[in-house]
Short mmCIF file of C-alpha atoms in Angstrom, two decimals:
data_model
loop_
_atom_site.label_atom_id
_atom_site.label_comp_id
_atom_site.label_asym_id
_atom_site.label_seq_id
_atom_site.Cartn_x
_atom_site.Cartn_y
_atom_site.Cartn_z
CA UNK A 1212 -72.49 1.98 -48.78
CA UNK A 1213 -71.05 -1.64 -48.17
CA UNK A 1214 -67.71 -2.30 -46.59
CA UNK A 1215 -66.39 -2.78 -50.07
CA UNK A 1216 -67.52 0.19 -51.71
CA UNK A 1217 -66.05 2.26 -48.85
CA UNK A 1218 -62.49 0.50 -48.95
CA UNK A 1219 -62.59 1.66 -52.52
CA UNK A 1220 -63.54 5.16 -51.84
CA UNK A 1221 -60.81 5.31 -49.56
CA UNK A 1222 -58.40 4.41 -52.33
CA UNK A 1223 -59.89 6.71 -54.72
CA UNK A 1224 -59.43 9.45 -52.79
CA UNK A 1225 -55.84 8.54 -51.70
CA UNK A 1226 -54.48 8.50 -55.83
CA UNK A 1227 -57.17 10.87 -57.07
CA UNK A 1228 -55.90 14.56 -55.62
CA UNK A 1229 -52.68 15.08 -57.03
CA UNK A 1230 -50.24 17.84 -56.20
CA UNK A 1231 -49.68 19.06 -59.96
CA UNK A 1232 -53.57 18.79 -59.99
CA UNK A 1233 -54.12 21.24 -57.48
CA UNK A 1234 -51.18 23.65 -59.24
CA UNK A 1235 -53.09 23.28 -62.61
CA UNK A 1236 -56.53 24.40 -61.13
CA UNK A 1237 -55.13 27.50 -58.87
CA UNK A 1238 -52.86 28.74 -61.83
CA UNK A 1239 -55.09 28.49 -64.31
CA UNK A 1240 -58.23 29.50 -62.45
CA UNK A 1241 -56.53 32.55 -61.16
CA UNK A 1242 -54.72 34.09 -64.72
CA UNK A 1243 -58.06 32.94 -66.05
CA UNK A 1244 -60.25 35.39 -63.68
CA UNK A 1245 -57.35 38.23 -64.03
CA UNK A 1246 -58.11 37.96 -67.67
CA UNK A 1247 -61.95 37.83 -68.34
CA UNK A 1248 -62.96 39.91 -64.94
CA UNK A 1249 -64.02 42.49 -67.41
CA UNK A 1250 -66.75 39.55 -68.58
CA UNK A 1251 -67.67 38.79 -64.91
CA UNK A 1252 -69.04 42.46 -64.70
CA UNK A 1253 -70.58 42.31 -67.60
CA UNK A 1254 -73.19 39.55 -66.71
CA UNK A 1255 -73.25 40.68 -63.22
CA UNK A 1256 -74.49 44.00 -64.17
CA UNK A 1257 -76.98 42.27 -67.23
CA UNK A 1258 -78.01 39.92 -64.33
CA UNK A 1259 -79.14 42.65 -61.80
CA UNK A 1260 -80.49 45.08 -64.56
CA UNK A 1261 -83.20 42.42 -66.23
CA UNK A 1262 -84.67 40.45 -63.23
CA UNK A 1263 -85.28 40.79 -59.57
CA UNK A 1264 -82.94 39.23 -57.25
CA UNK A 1265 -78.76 38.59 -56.06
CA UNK A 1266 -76.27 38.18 -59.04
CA UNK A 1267 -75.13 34.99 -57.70
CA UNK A 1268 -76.94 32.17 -56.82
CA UNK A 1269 -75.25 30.36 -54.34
CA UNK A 1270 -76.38 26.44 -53.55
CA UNK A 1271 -75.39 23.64 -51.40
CA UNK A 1272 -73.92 20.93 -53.75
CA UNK A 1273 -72.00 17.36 -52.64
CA UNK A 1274 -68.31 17.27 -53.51
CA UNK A 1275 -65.27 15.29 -52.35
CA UNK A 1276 -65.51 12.44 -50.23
CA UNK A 1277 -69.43 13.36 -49.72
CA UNK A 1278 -68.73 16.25 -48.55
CA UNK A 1279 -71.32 19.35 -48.72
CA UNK A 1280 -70.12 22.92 -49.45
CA UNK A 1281 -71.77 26.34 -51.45
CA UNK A 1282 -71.03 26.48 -55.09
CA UNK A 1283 -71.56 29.90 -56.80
CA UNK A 1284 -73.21 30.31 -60.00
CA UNK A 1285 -74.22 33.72 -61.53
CA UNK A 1286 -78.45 33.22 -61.06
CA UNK A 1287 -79.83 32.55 -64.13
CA UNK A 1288 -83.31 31.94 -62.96
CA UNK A 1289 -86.30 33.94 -61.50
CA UNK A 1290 -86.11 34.26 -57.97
CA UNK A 1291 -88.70 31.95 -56.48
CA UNK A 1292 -87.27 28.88 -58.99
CA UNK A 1293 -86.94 26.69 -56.37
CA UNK A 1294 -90.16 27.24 -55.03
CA UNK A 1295 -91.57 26.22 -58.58
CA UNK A 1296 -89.24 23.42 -58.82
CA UNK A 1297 -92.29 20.79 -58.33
CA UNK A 1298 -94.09 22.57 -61.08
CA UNK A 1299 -92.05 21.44 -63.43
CA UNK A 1300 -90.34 18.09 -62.67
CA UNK A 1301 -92.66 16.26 -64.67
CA UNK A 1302 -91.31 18.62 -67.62
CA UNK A 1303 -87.69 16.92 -67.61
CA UNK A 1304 -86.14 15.81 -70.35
CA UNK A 1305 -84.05 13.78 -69.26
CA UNK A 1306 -83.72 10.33 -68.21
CA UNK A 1307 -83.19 9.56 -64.32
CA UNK A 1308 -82.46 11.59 -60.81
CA UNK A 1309 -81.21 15.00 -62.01
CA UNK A 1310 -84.18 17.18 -63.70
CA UNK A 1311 -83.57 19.26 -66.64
CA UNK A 1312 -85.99 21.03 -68.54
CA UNK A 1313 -84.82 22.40 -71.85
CA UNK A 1314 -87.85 25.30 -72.26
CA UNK A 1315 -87.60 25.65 -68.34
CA UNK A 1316 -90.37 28.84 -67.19
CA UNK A 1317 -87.93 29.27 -64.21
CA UNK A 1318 -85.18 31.07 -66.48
CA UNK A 1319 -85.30 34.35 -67.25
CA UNK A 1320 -84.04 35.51 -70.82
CA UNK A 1321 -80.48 36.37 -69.73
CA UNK A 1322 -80.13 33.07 -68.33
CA UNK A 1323 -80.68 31.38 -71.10
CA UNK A 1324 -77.65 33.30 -72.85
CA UNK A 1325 -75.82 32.70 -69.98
CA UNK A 1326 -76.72 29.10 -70.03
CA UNK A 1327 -76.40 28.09 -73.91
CA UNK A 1328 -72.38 29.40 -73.32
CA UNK A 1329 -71.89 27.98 -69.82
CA UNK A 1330 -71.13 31.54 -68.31
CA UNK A 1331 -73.39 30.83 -65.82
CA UNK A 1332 -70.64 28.55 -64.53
CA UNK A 1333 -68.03 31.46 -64.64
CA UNK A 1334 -68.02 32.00 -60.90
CA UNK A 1335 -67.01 28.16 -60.14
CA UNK A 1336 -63.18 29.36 -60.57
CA UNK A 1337 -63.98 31.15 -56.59
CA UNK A 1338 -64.70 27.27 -56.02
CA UNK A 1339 -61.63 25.78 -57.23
CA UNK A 1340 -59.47 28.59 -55.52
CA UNK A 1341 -60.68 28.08 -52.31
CA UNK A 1342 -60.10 24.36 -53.18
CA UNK A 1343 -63.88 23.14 -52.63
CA UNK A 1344 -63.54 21.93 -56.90
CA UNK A 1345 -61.63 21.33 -59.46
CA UNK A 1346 -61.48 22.68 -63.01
CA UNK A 1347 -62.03 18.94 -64.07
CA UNK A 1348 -64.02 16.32 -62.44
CA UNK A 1349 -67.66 15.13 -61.79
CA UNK A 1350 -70.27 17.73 -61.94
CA UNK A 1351 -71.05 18.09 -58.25
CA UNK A 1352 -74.28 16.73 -57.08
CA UNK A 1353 -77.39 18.60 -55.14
CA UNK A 1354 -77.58 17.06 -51.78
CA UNK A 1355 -81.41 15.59 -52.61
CA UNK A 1356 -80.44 14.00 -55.76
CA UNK A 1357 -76.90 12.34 -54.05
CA UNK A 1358 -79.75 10.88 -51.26
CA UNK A 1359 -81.25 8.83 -54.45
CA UNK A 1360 -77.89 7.34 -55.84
CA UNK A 1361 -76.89 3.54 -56.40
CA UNK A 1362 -74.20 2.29 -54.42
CA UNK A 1363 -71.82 2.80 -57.55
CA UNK A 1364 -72.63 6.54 -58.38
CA UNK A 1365 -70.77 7.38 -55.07
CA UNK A 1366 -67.78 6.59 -56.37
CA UNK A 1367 -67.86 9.89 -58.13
CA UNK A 1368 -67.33 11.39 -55.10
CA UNK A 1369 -63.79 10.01 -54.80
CA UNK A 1370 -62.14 13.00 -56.53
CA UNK A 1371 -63.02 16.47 -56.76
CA UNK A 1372 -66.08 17.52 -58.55
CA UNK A 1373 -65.31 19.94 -61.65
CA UNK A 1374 -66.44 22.90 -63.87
CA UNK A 1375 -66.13 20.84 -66.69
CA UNK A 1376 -65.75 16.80 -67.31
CA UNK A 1377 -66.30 13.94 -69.75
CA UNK A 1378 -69.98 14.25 -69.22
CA UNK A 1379 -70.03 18.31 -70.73
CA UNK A 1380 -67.81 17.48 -73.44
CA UNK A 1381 -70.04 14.57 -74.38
CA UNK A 1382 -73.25 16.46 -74.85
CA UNK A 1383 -74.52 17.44 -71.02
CA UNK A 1384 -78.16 17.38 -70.64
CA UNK A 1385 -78.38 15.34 -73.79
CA UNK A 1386 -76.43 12.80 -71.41
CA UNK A 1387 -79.00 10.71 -69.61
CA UNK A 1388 -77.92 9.59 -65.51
CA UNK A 1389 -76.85 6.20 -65.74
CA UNK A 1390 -74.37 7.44 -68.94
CA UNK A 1391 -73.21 10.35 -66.47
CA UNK A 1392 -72.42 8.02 -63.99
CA UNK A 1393 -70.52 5.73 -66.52
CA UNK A 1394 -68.71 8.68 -67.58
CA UNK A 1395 -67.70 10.09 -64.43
CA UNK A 1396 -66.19 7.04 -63.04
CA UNK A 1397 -64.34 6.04 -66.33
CA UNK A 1398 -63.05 9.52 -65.54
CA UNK A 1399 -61.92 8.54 -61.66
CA UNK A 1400 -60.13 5.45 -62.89
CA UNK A 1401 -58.01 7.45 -65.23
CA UNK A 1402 -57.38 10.93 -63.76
CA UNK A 1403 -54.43 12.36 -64.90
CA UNK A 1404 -52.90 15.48 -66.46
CA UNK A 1405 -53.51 14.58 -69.93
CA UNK A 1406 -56.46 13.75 -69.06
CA UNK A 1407 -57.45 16.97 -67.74
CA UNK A 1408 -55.68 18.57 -70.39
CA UNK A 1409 -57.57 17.28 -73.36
CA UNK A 1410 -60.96 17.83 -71.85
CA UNK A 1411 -60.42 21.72 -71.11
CA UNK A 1412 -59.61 21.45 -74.93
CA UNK A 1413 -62.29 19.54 -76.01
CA UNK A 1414 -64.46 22.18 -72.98
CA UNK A 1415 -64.15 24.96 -75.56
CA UNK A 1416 -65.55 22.89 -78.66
CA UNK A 1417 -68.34 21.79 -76.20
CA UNK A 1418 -69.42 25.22 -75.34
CA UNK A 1419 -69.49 26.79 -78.69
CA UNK A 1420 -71.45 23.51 -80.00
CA UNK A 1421 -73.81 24.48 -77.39
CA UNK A 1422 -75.03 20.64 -77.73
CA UNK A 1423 -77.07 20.15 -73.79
CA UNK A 1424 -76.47 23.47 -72.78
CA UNK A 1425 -80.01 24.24 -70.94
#
């Protein structure tokens, strides 16, 4: 990155974090898992019953600052996805670094419930307890397709990657990469509570829509 950019990171990161940001995503995150635990079991126990493999998929991912760490996911693929990964990048339907394929072979039949309502996601809130994420922000990155990024795209990185964001309540998948990236940094430049607060709202509209969601 040029001198520039990195001055601006630095500032980013300075007004981005936010005290009452921090108490939003550990209050919420925890009454939300004390309430829907019963729904954690649920797909943990449909997850190990239908395919080979660990309920949780577990993958390095770039948040904060460009900073690595392990976000959880309940696995909603077959176990030796990433080994077919090649096979089907030439599938994506979508424009740019990150690959998505919406009739992917890699996901097994559960996953693809799991995936049309997000629940997949579900185990993100361990992320944004232990502080690693936020509830909203950025989707965070895989480490190969950060490698690949314009200059500007790191500028994502200047607040906390999220469960949800602009670019989930604005169709996901459907998105294409150059749109995330607008998205996510007209996000950074006006983080705020409300601003958090209306897209959880507008999260729950997203989901049922199902609009991306593969």
């Amino acid at each position: 990155m040029t001198t520039t950019l990195i001055e601006t990171v630095r500032l980013g990161t300075i007004r981005s974090g936010g005290r009452s940001k921090r108490i939003m995503d550990f209050t919420l995150s925890l009454l939300g898992l004390m309430a829907i635990w019963p729904v954690f079991l649920a797909i943990a126990v449909a997850v190990s019953c239908t395919s080979r493999g660990p309920v949780f998929f577990v993958q390095r991912r770039v948040g904060l600052n460009g900073k690595t760490f392990k976000m959880f996911k309940f696995r909603s693929m077959y176990q030796d996805a990433d080994t077919r990964r090649a096979e089907v990048e030439k599938l994506s339907d979508r424009n740019g670094i990150c690959l998505k394929v919406k009739r992917d072979p890699r996901v097994t039949p559960v996953g693809r419930v799991l995936r049309r309502l997000s629940l997949d996601e579900l185990p993100q809130i361990f992320n944004v307890l232990w502080g690693d994420m936020s509830l909203v922000g950025p989707r965070p990155a895989l480490v190969s397709e950060v490698e690949d990024y314009p200059d500007h795209a790191h500028l994502r990185h200047t607040v906390l990657p999220g469960i949800t964001g602009l670019w989930q309540i604005s169709g996901r998948a459907d998105i294409g990469f150059e749109e995330m990236i607008s998205l996510d940094l007209h996000y950074v430049r006006r983080v705020s509570f409300q601003t958090d607060a209306m897209i959880l709202l507008m999260t729950f509209r997203a989901v049922l829509s199902g609009r991306g969601a593969y």
